[in-house]
């Protein structure tokens, strides 16, 4: 029955589908060669001289003056600068170099609130700042071992109106990480390598290219000498070059076309401590709903509401748990935000769909894009005009571009009325009583992506030539006669445009004076400038909002482009809170900036169904979770573009189950790749989701500690073994939490994997066999599509659910089993966090610590959470691995060398036992 039903649905797609590409493939990336970077031309520039140096116990200030004739390399040298150094905490130093007139753009506080300055005593600080007055340079060193972490003396500072350059020397062959978003190696290359910070739509996530986000922070790991971080708070387009020369050695060099030098030095010394210190600067993640860790399904090309319901039913029939159903832009009326297609997704049926999902304890998420269709019969647009929320041209008319619905206007997220307008639109269409009662919002295309290729674009002509919006490819389907399991019996399926009316335009009202406002130097050329930032999409105003657009607060897109999507996602998050003030919001965004994780989540964009992108998803996860403080991230499982294969998709189902965000998603022209499509993926998905759900409280607990202490829920191996040089370059293994080592097959179409086991005690997660790592590679063969090596790190205690379930709500009704995996010293510890999984305010929570000292097991801590009706707060049993005999209380299993002590114990107070 299942096979027949699924094959019928696939056949239907083949009949009806006439897909058009969703993405615009960019031109070939520029041929970047930085072996002789442009800044080599500035070697003769005079630099600056420091004067009027003033020191206190916790700060230093100085004036910086151009030290000779201006070289005006790419624009005009600024003569007078200021230096400010703050020992903000014992582990953080803030160094800021800015223009004396305070005209150069600085990132607004509303975009990234600054951390407090605690005025730490420099004598107590872990780091030490020193300067040379003429020619000006500075160093930052770790006082504990006199390790120089940052040294600018090899090249003079250049600070021009449209070009700023600063170089630091590095050790030979450094271990550098971060500088996202990219699809390159996790440990960054160190010769002729360039990271471009310019957010852009990036089909197929090309390598050596800028992608959807800008996170100018790097971690420098020096083994036993410690790990430190450097964050440049600058949103302007930039190239960051990492290379070496015989004369100057290894270096990292910032080259930006605007903004200031605003550096935060994070002392570490352990890698995870740097993560925490970075969170102190850019903000901690919020807690997300418990259900977001469930399995999600989406595809661009579910062309009517009936199709969406059939997918949900197929998962149910196949016995594969599905927590969240998503719908792409298919649901919109001619791709217009805040609408539903009246024929294919009629509101009544959408409401019925969501009500059915909610009755089954499942969830629903819809997409929204920033481009608002600019036609006068579209009320979302006209209300936006009335509230003055759109970006404008210099003459006061609405700035127009092209996106999915055709000619569009772009919200100005810095305008005073945009938040209330956006919230109103969300509340109108997603009203639980009259609209589509969604559980989360997905914001896409927000780099922002513009189908206008360049600044010569005629939006109306471009939209017409490229067919935006295209007419729906599929006619509404009549009643197919097929029942959809789990849905009401009547659940079966039973466009106007106009041009913008002429309107009077008026010049923009006078802006606040530029001088002293930190909103950007006046009289810059925003479209043509001397220094080239090497975006893979070509000129910076191509395929996006033109950089000469002025935001409502007087700043320019030239300076603020990189946080356009960041502001959209944060605005959407605030709207979702306004819609449901007591419930944790869920917002997924494609475009990100430093601090985006303070409110929203991210997926890695439009990858492809390939083994390389299967591997890439691991590298991207490692960087985003452990270094960019975005814990709930993941890739499109099985790939977005191109056609997935059965074996690869089965492998990806297992890999994705051990990543934070777990969603299968494909492009409209791709073949269906839902897990129920193939026998191998059905088996793999059942095992993957079963295991993921049993471990959900373990990883939810890890999320809690990332939100409160900055401790990553995903750990690169060197985070836990910082002194083991063999771990520094490992990029295809990771720790899920701090206890489970994941080592997936990463060779194309292979059943073999070679992975590294540090010198430590481990246990095979599947068999409980004790394995002592020797600090060497281990090879496993004969791994089927249902196999993924997972090892428990010795010294860990893991709370798991005794059984899985079809939904996360049902999962919470299952008892706990506590798994104890002693280390080589015979001891272990772990923890469990419990709350209701959904409320923003959690007055009653449990934070439970587990401890095993070799003989005694103890659980203590706080036990405030009492649970909902039907929810289990019972520990069924405690299982202790690596044992040789039962003791007085337990039952010994010779096959697994484990002892099980049966409960039950209620998680309402401390308990324990002694073997």
PDB file of N, CA and C in Angstrom, residues 624-710:
ATOM      1  N   UNK A 624      29.941  27.365  12.856  1.00  0.00           N
ATOM      2  CA  UNK A 624      28.815  28.168  13.331  1.00  0.00           C
ATOM      3  C   UNK A 624      28.490  27.912  14.793  1.00  0.00           C
ATOM      4  N   UNK A 625      28.529  26.657  15.214  1.00  0.00           N
ATOM      5  CA  UNK A 625      28.138  26.360  16.592  1.00  0.00           C
ATOM      6  C   UNK A 625      29.234  26.753  17.567  1.00  0.00           C
ATOM      7  N   UNK A 626      30.468  26.360  17.289  1.00  0.00           N
ATOM      8  CA  UNK A 626      31.526  26.536  18.274  1.00  0.00           C
ATOM      9  C   UNK A 626      32.194  27.895  18.200  1.00  0.00           C
ATOM     10  N   UNK A 627      32.081  28.605  17.060  1.00  0.00           N
ATOM     11  CA  UNK A 627      32.809  29.857  16.898  1.00  0.00           C
ATOM     12  C   UNK A 627      31.940  31.069  16.585  1.00  0.00           C
ATOM     13  N   UNK A 628      30.743  30.857  16.058  1.00  0.00           N
ATOM     14  CA  UNK A 628      29.879  31.988  15.727  1.00  0.00           C
ATOM     15  C   UNK A 628      28.655  32.059  16.628  1.00  0.00           C
ATOM     16  N   UNK A 629      28.588  31.202  17.646  1.00  0.00           N
ATOM     17  CA  UNK A 629      27.530  31.222  18.649  1.00  0.00           C
ATOM     18  C   UNK A 629      26.133  31.156  18.021  1.00  0.00           C
ATOM     19  N   UNK A 630      25.994  30.230  17.066  1.00  0.00           N
ATOM     20  CA  UNK A 630      24.685  29.911  16.500  1.00  0.00           C
ATOM     21  C   UNK A 630      24.471  28.411  16.667  1.00  0.00           C
ATOM     22  N   UNK A 631      23.845  27.989  17.765  1.00  0.00           N
ATOM     23  CA  UNK A 631      23.787  26.559  18.061  1.00  0.00           C
ATOM     24  C   UNK A 631      22.824  25.751  17.198  1.00  0.00           C
ATOM     25  N   UNK A 632      21.676  26.316  16.815  1.00  0.00           N
ATOM     26  CA  UNK A 632      20.669  25.525  16.113  1.00  0.00           C
ATOM     27  C   UNK A 632      20.835  25.729  14.609  1.00  0.00           C
ATOM     28  N   UNK A 633      21.790  25.027  14.014  1.00  0.00           N
ATOM     29  CA  UNK A 633      22.102  25.171  12.594  1.00  0.00           C
ATOM     30  C   UNK A 633      22.188  23.796  11.944  1.00  0.00           C
ATOM     31  N   UNK A 634      22.069  23.799  10.616  1.00  0.00           N
ATOM     32  CA  UNK A 634      22.206  22.563   9.866  1.00  0.00           C
ATOM     33  C   UNK A 634      22.104  22.839   8.384  1.00  0.00           C
ATOM     34  N   UNK A 635      22.332  21.803   7.594  1.00  0.00           N
ATOM     35  CA  UNK A 635      22.254  21.913   6.137  1.00  0.00           C
ATOM     36  C   UNK A 635      20.960  21.302   5.646  1.00  0.00           C
ATOM     37  N   UNK A 636      20.653  21.529   4.368  1.00  0.00           N
ATOM     38  CA  UNK A 636      19.553  20.812   3.732  1.00  0.00           C
ATOM     39  C   UNK A 636      19.974  19.361   3.564  1.00  0.00           C
ATOM     40  N   UNK A 637      19.399  18.496   4.384  1.00  0.00           N
ATOM     41  CA  UNK A 637      19.774  17.084   4.370  1.00  0.00           C
ATOM     42  C   UNK A 637      19.419  16.471   3.016  1.00  0.00           C
ATOM     43  N   UNK A 638      20.341  15.713   2.478  1.00  0.00           N
ATOM     44  CA  UNK A 638      20.283  15.087   1.144  1.00  0.00           C
ATOM     45  C   UNK A 638      20.515  16.089   0.022  1.00  0.00           C
ATOM     46  N   UNK A 639      20.709  17.367   0.372  1.00  0.00           N
ATOM     47  CA  UNK A 639      21.060  18.373  -0.615  1.00  0.00           C
ATOM     48  C   UNK A 639      19.851  19.057  -1.216  1.00  0.00           C
ATOM     49  N   UNK A 640      20.003  20.334  -1.567  1.00  0.00           N
ATOM     50  CA  UNK A 640      18.913  21.145  -2.130  1.00  0.00           C
ATOM     51  C   UNK A 640      18.877  21.051  -3.647  1.00  0.00           C
ATOM     52  N   UNK A 641      19.978  21.397  -4.307  1.00  0.00           N
ATOM     53  CA  UNK A 641      20.036  21.368  -5.763  1.00  0.00           C
ATOM     54  C   UNK A 641      20.464  19.982  -6.267  1.00  0.00           C
ATOM     55  N   UNK A 642      20.082  19.677  -7.493  1.00  0.00           N
ATOM     56  CA  UNK A 642      20.397  18.410  -8.162  1.00  0.00           C
ATOM     57  C   UNK A 642      19.645  17.252  -7.513  1.00  0.00           C
ATOM     58  N   UNK A 643      19.839  16.072  -8.072  1.00  0.00           N
ATOM     59  CA  UNK A 643      19.101  14.897  -7.634  1.00  0.00           C
ATOM     60  C   UNK A 643      19.900  14.084  -6.632  1.00  0.00           C
ATOM     61  N   UNK A 644      19.259  13.753  -5.525  1.00  0.00           N
ATOM     62  CA  UNK A 644      19.890  12.913  -4.507  1.00  0.00           C
ATOM     63  C   UNK A 644      19.874  11.459  -4.953  1.00  0.00           C
ATOM     64  N   UNK A 645      20.839  10.698  -4.468  1.00  0.00           N
ATOM     65  CA  UNK A 645      20.851   9.248  -4.684  1.00  0.00           C
ATOM     66  C   UNK A 645      20.416   8.554  -3.403  1.00  0.00           C
ATOM     67  N   UNK A 646      19.920   7.353  -3.548  1.00  0.00           N
ATOM     68  CA  UNK A 646      19.395   6.621  -2.403  1.00  0.00           C
ATOM     69  C   UNK A 646      20.461   6.394  -1.337  1.00  0.00           C
ATOM     70  N   UNK A 647      21.624   5.920  -1.746  1.00  0.00           N
ATOM     71  CA  UNK A 647      22.649   5.572  -0.759  1.00  0.00           C
ATOM     72  C   UNK A 647      23.171   6.816  -0.041  1.00  0.00           C
ATOM     73  N   UNK A 648      23.440   7.887  -0.818  1.00  0.00           N
ATOM     74  CA  UNK A 648      23.934   9.114  -0.198  1.00  0.00           C
ATOM     75  C   UNK A 648      22.892   9.710   0.748  1.00  0.00           C
ATOM     76  N   UNK A 649      21.633   9.677   0.338  1.00  0.00           N
ATOM     77  CA  UNK A 649      20.576  10.245   1.184  1.00  0.00           C
ATOM     78  C   UNK A 649      20.430   9.435   2.469  1.00  0.00           C
ATOM     79  N   UNK A 650      20.614   8.122   2.384  1.00  0.00           N
ATOM     80  CA  UNK A 650      20.573   7.298   3.597  1.00  0.00           C
ATOM     81  C   UNK A 650      21.716   7.670   4.533  1.00  0.00           C
ATOM     82  N   UNK A 651      22.908   7.849   3.987  1.00  0.00           N
ATOM     83  CA  UNK A 651      24.046   8.287   4.801  1.00  0.00           C
ATOM     84  C   UNK A 651      23.757   9.646   5.447  1.00  0.00           C
ATOM     85  N   UNK A 652      23.172  10.558   4.648  1.00  0.00           N
ATOM     86  CA  UNK A 652      22.923  11.921   5.132  1.00  0.00           C
ATOM     87  C   UNK A 652      21.847  11.927   6.215  1.00  0.00           C
ATOM     88  N   UNK A 653      20.890  10.996   6.104  1.00  0.00           N
ATOM     89  CA  UNK A 653      19.863  10.891   7.148  1.00  0.00           C
ATOM     90  C   UNK A 653      20.502  10.604   8.497  1.00  0.00           C
ATOM     91  N   UNK A 654      21.525   9.765   8.502  1.00  0.00           N
ATOM     92  CA  UNK A 654      22.233   9.440   9.747  1.00  0.00           C
ATOM     93  C   UNK A 654      23.101  10.600  10.201  1.00  0.00           C
ATOM     94  N   UNK A 655      23.846  11.195   9.280  1.00  0.00           N
ATOM     95  CA  UNK A 655      24.703  12.322   9.639  1.00  0.00           C
ATOM     96  C   UNK A 655      23.867  13.472  10.205  1.00  0.00           C
ATOM     97  N   UNK A 656      22.775  13.811   9.519  1.00  0.00           N
ATOM     98  CA  UNK A 656      21.949  14.932   9.946  1.00  0.00           C
ATOM     99  C   UNK A 656      21.320  14.734  11.308  1.00  0.00           C
ATOM    100  N   UNK A 657      21.101  13.470  11.683  1.00  0.00           N
ATOM    101  CA  UNK A 657      20.490  13.192  12.982  1.00  0.00           C
ATOM    102  C   UNK A 657      21.377  13.595  14.139  1.00  0.00           C
ATOM    103  N   UNK A 658      22.676  13.777  13.888  1.00  0.00           N
ATOM    104  CA  UNK A 658      23.611  14.183  14.935  1.00  0.00           C
ATOM    105  C   UNK A 658      24.093  15.615  14.723  1.00  0.00           C
ATOM    106  N   UNK A 659      23.307  16.402  13.972  1.00  0.00           N
ATOM    107  CA  UNK A 659      23.536  17.831  13.844  1.00  0.00           C
ATOM    108  C   UNK A 659      22.358  18.558  14.496  1.00  0.00           C
ATOM    109  N   UNK A 660      22.518  19.798  14.893  1.00  0.00           N
ATOM    110  CA  UNK A 660      21.462  20.437  15.681  1.00  0.00           C
ATOM    111  C   UNK A 660      20.124  20.597  14.955  1.00  0.00           C
ATOM    112  N   UNK A 661      20.137  21.180  13.752  1.00  0.00           N
ATOM    113  CA  UNK A 661      18.907  21.394  12.995  1.00  0.00           C
ATOM    114  C   UNK A 661      18.825  20.342  11.904  1.00  0.00           C
ATOM    115  N   UNK A 662      17.678  19.680  11.788  1.00  0.00           N
ATOM    116  CA  UNK A 662      17.570  18.450  10.998  1.00  0.00           C
ATOM    117  C   UNK A 662      16.386  18.582  10.046  1.00  0.00           C
ATOM    118  N   UNK A 663      16.665  19.045   8.807  1.00  0.00           N
ATOM    119  CA  UNK A 663      15.603  19.261   7.827  1.00  0.00           C
ATOM    120  C   UNK A 663      16.009  18.719   6.461  1.00  0.00           C
ATOM    121  N   UNK A 664      15.132  17.931   5.869  1.00  0.00           N
ATOM    122  CA  UNK A 664      15.271  17.467   4.491  1.00  0.00           C
ATOM    123  C   UNK A 664      14.598  18.504   3.602  1.00  0.00           C
ATOM    124  N   UNK A 665      15.334  19.008   2.592  1.00  0.00           N
ATOM    125  CA  UNK A 665      14.806  20.087   1.751  1.00  0.00           C
ATOM    126  C   UNK A 665      15.417  19.984   0.370  1.00  0.00           C
ATOM    127  N   UNK A 666      14.578  20.165  -0.676  1.00  0.00           N
ATOM    128  CA  UNK A 666      15.055  20.025  -2.048  1.00  0.00           C
ATOM    129  C   UNK A 666      14.465  21.114  -2.930  1.00  0.00           C
ATOM    130  N   UNK A 667      15.102  21.318  -4.064  1.00  0.00           N
ATOM    131  CA  UNK A 667      14.726  22.349  -5.033  1.00  0.00           C
ATOM    132  C   UNK A 667      13.630  21.818  -5.960  1.00  0.00           C
ATOM    133  N   UNK A 668      12.932  22.724  -6.635  1.00  0.00           N
ATOM    134  CA  UNK A 668      11.756  22.341  -7.411  1.00  0.00           C
ATOM    135  C   UNK A 668      12.069  21.373  -8.546  1.00  0.00           C
ATOM    136  N   UNK A 669      13.224  21.509  -9.179  1.00  0.00           N
ATOM    137  CA  UNK A 669      13.556  20.640 -10.307  1.00  0.00           C
ATOM    138  C   UNK A 669      14.229  19.352  -9.870  1.00  0.00           C
ATOM    139  N   UNK A 670      14.483  19.201  -8.587  1.00  0.00           N
ATOM    140  CA  UNK A 670      15.092  17.968  -8.074  1.00  0.00           C
ATOM    141  C   UNK A 670      14.027  16.890  -7.911  1.00  0.00           C
ATOM    142  N   UNK A 671      14.447  15.648  -8.038  1.00  0.00           N
ATOM    143  CA  UNK A 671      13.508  14.552  -7.796  1.00  0.00           C
ATOM    144  C   UNK A 671      13.116  14.537  -6.323  1.00  0.00           C
ATOM    145  N   UNK A 672      11.959  13.980  -5.996  1.00  0.00           N
ATOM    146  CA  UNK A 672      11.596  13.875  -4.583  1.00  0.00           C
ATOM    147  C   UNK A 672      12.651  13.093  -3.802  1.00  0.00           C
ATOM    148  N   UNK A 673      12.968  13.573  -2.610  1.00  0.00           N
ATOM    149  CA  UNK A 673      13.990  12.909  -1.793  1.00  0.00           C
ATOM    150  C   UNK A 673      13.526  12.734  -0.345  1.00  0.00           C
ATOM    151  N   UNK A 674      12.219  12.754  -0.117  1.00  0.00           N
ATOM    152  CA  UNK A 674      11.737  12.460   1.222  1.00  0.00           C
ATOM    153  C   UNK A 674      12.243  11.085   1.636  1.00  0.00           C
ATOM    154  N   UNK A 675      12.458  10.911   2.915  1.00  0.00           N
ATOM    155  CA  UNK A 675      13.077   9.678   3.388  1.00  0.00           C
ATOM    156  C   UNK A 675      12.282   8.432   3.019  1.00  0.00           C
ATOM    157  N   UNK A 676      10.983   8.582   2.786  1.00  0.00           N
ATOM    158  CA  UNK A 676      10.188   7.395   2.454  1.00  0.00           C
ATOM    159  C   UNK A 676      10.303   6.976   0.990  1.00  0.00           C
ATOM    160  N   UNK A 677      11.096   7.704   0.195  1.00  0.00           N
ATOM    161  CA  UNK A 677      11.144   7.422  -1.237  1.00  0.00           C
ATOM    162  C   UNK A 677      11.895   6.138  -1.579  1.00  0.00           C
ATOM    163  N   UNK A 678      12.836   5.713  -0.736  1.00  0.00           N
ATOM    164  CA  UNK A 678      13.664   4.555  -1.058  1.00  0.00           C
ATOM    165  C   UNK A 678      13.736   3.608   0.143  1.00  0.00           C
ATOM    166  N   UNK A 679      13.884   2.323  -0.105  1.00  0.00           N
ATOM    167  CA  UNK A 679      14.005   1.367   1.012  1.00  0.00           C
ATOM    168  C   UNK A 679      15.174   1.663   1.942  1.00  0.00           C
ATOM    169  N   UNK A 680      16.313   2.024   1.376  1.00  0.00           N
ATOM    170  CA  UNK A 680      17.492   2.283   2.223  1.00  0.00           C
ATOM    171  C   UNK A 680      17.290   3.509   3.104  1.00  0.00           C
ATOM    172  N   UNK A 681      16.673   4.562   2.557  1.00  0.00           N
ATOM    173  CA  UNK A 681      16.481   5.763   3.370  1.00  0.00           C
ATOM    174  C   UNK A 681      15.396   5.545   4.427  1.00  0.00           C
ATOM    175  N   UNK A 682      14.432   4.714   4.142  1.00  0.00           N
ATOM    176  CA  UNK A 682      13.423   4.394   5.163  1.00  0.00           C
ATOM    177  C   UNK A 682      14.097   3.757   6.372  1.00  0.00           C
ATOM    178  N   UNK A 683      14.940   2.765   6.123  1.00  0.00           N
ATOM    179  CA  UNK A 683      15.619   2.075   7.228  1.00  0.00           C
ATOM    180  C   UNK A 683      16.569   3.010   7.967  1.00  0.00           C
ATOM    181  N   UNK A 684      17.340   3.774   7.195  1.00  0.00           N
ATOM    182  CA  UNK A 684      18.309   4.679   7.827  1.00  0.00           C
ATOM    183  C   UNK A 684      17.601   5.745   8.649  1.00  0.00           C
ATOM    184  N   UNK A 685      16.512   6.311   8.094  1.00  0.00           N
ATOM    185  CA  UNK A 685      15.800   7.385   8.796  1.00  0.00           C
ATOM    186  C   UNK A 685      15.155   6.879  10.074  1.00  0.00           C
ATOM    187  N   UNK A 686      14.603   5.701  10.034  1.00  0.00           N
ATOM    188  CA  UNK A 686      13.985   5.164  11.241  1.00  0.00           C
ATOM    189  C   UNK A 686      15.021   5.012  12.352  1.00  0.00           C
ATOM    190  N   UNK A 687      16.172   4.470  12.017  1.00  0.00           N
ATOM    191  CA  UNK A 687      17.219   4.323  13.035  1.00  0.00           C
ATOM    192  C   UNK A 687      17.726   5.688  13.481  1.00  0.00           C
ATOM    193  N   UNK A 688      17.948   6.589  12.512  1.00  0.00           N
ATOM    194  CA  UNK A 688      18.507   7.908  12.833  1.00  0.00           C
ATOM    195  C   UNK A 688      17.580   8.688  13.757  1.00  0.00           C
ATOM    196  N   UNK A 689      16.304   8.754  13.418  1.00  0.00           N
ATOM    197  CA  UNK A 689      15.369   9.558  14.206  1.00  0.00           C
ATOM    198  C   UNK A 689      15.100   8.896  15.542  1.00  0.00           C
ATOM    199  N   UNK A 690      15.015   7.566  15.553  1.00  0.00           N
ATOM    200  CA  UNK A 690      14.851   6.848  16.824  1.00  0.00           C
ATOM    201  C   UNK A 690      15.970   7.213  17.791  1.00  0.00           C
ATOM    202  N   UNK A 691      17.203   7.186  17.301  1.00  0.00           N
ATOM    203  CA  UNK A 691      18.356   7.505  18.153  1.00  0.00           C
ATOM    204  C   UNK A 691      18.360   8.979  18.541  1.00  0.00           C
ATOM    205  N   UNK A 692      18.100   9.852  17.569  1.00  0.00           N
ATOM    206  CA  UNK A 692      18.094  11.293  17.846  1.00  0.00           C
ATOM    207  C   UNK A 692      17.082  11.625  18.935  1.00  0.00           C
ATOM    208  N   UNK A 693      15.896  11.057  18.828  1.00  0.00           N
ATOM    209  CA  UNK A 693      14.863  11.386  19.796  1.00  0.00           C
ATOM    210  C   UNK A 693      15.200  10.856  21.185  1.00  0.00           C
ATOM    211  N   UNK A 694      15.760   9.666  21.265  1.00  0.00           N
ATOM    212  CA  UNK A 694      16.153   9.152  22.584  1.00  0.00           C
ATOM    213  C   UNK A 694      17.179  10.075  23.238  1.00  0.00           C
ATOM    214  N   UNK A 695      17.993  10.729  22.418  1.00  0.00           N
ATOM    215  CA  UNK A 695      19.041  11.615  22.926  1.00  0.00           C
ATOM    216  C   UNK A 695      18.594  13.077  23.006  1.00  0.00           C
ATOM    217  N   UNK A 696      17.325  13.341  22.751  1.00  0.00           N
ATOM    218  CA  UNK A 696      16.905  14.729  22.610  1.00  0.00           C
ATOM    219  C   UNK A 696      17.086  15.524  23.901  1.00  0.00           C
ATOM    220  N   UNK A 697      16.813  14.915  25.059  1.00  0.00           N
ATOM    221  CA  UNK A 697      16.992  15.664  26.307  1.00  0.00           C
ATOM    222  C   UNK A 697      18.459  15.932  26.596  1.00  0.00           C
ATOM    223  N   UNK A 698      19.319  15.038  26.157  1.00  0.00           N
ATOM    224  CA  UNK A 698      20.767  15.231  26.292  1.00  0.00           C
ATOM    225  C   UNK A 698      21.215  16.463  25.505  1.00  0.00           C
ATOM    226  N   UNK A 699      20.769  16.588  24.245  1.00  0.00           N
ATOM    227  CA  UNK A 699      21.223  17.711  23.424  1.00  0.00           C
ATOM    228  C   UNK A 699      20.468  18.988  23.787  1.00  0.00           C
ATOM    229  N   UNK A 700      19.233  18.868  24.239  1.00  0.00           N
ATOM    230  CA  UNK A 700      18.481  20.021  24.728  1.00  0.00           C
ATOM    231  C   UNK A 700      19.162  20.603  25.967  1.00  0.00           C
ATOM    232  N   UNK A 701      19.677  19.719  26.802  1.00  0.00           N
ATOM    233  CA  UNK A 701      20.455  20.167  27.964  1.00  0.00           C
ATOM    234  C   UNK A 701      21.700  20.911  27.509  1.00  0.00           C
ATOM    235  N   UNK A 702      22.359  20.384  26.473  1.00  0.00           N
ATOM    236  CA  UNK A 702      23.550  21.061  25.939  1.00  0.00           C
ATOM    237  C   UNK A 702      23.195  22.432  25.389  1.00  0.00           C
ATOM    238  N   UNK A 703      22.026  22.546  24.736  1.00  0.00           N
ATOM    239  CA  UNK A 703      21.586  23.861  24.256  1.00  0.00           C
ATOM    240  C   UNK A 703      21.435  24.824  25.421  1.00  0.00           C
ATOM    241  N   UNK A 704      20.861  24.363  26.501  1.00  0.00           N
ATOM    242  CA  UNK A 704      20.653  25.240  27.661  1.00  0.00           C
ATOM    243  C   UNK A 704      21.988  25.815  28.142  1.00  0.00           C
ATOM    244  N   UNK A 705      23.017  24.990  28.184  1.00  0.00           N
ATOM    245  CA  UNK A 705      24.294  25.486  28.684  1.00  0.00           C
ATOM    246  C   UNK A 705      25.014  26.352  27.650  1.00  0.00           C
ATOM    247  N   UNK A 706      24.688  26.208  26.356  1.00  0.00           N
ATOM    248  CA  UNK A 706      25.226  27.186  25.414  1.00  0.00           C
ATOM    249  C   UNK A 706      24.516  28.521  25.599  1.00  0.00           C
ATOM    250  N   UNK A 707      23.221  28.505  25.915  1.00  0.00           N
ATOM    251  CA  UNK A 707      22.495  29.759  26.086  1.00  0.00           C
ATOM    252  C   UNK A 707      22.857  30.474  27.381  1.00  0.00           C
ATOM    253  N   UNK A 708      23.360  29.748  28.355  1.00  0.00           N
ATOM    254  CA  UNK A 708      23.670  30.366  29.654  1.00  0.00           C
ATOM    255  C   UNK A 708      25.163  30.532  29.899  1.00  0.00           C
ATOM    256  N   UNK A 709      25.979  29.648  29.348  1.00  0.00           N
ATOM    257  CA  UNK A 709      27.417  29.696  29.612  1.00  0.00           C
ATOM    258  C   UNK A 709      28.254  29.786  28.349  1.00  0.00           C
ATOM    259  N   UNK A 710      27.605  29.774  27.170  1.00  0.00           N
ATOM    260  CA  UNK A 710      28.349  29.845  25.919  1.00  0.00           C
ATOM    261  C   UNK A 710      29.055  28.563  25.541  1.00  0.00           C
TER     262      UNK A 710
END
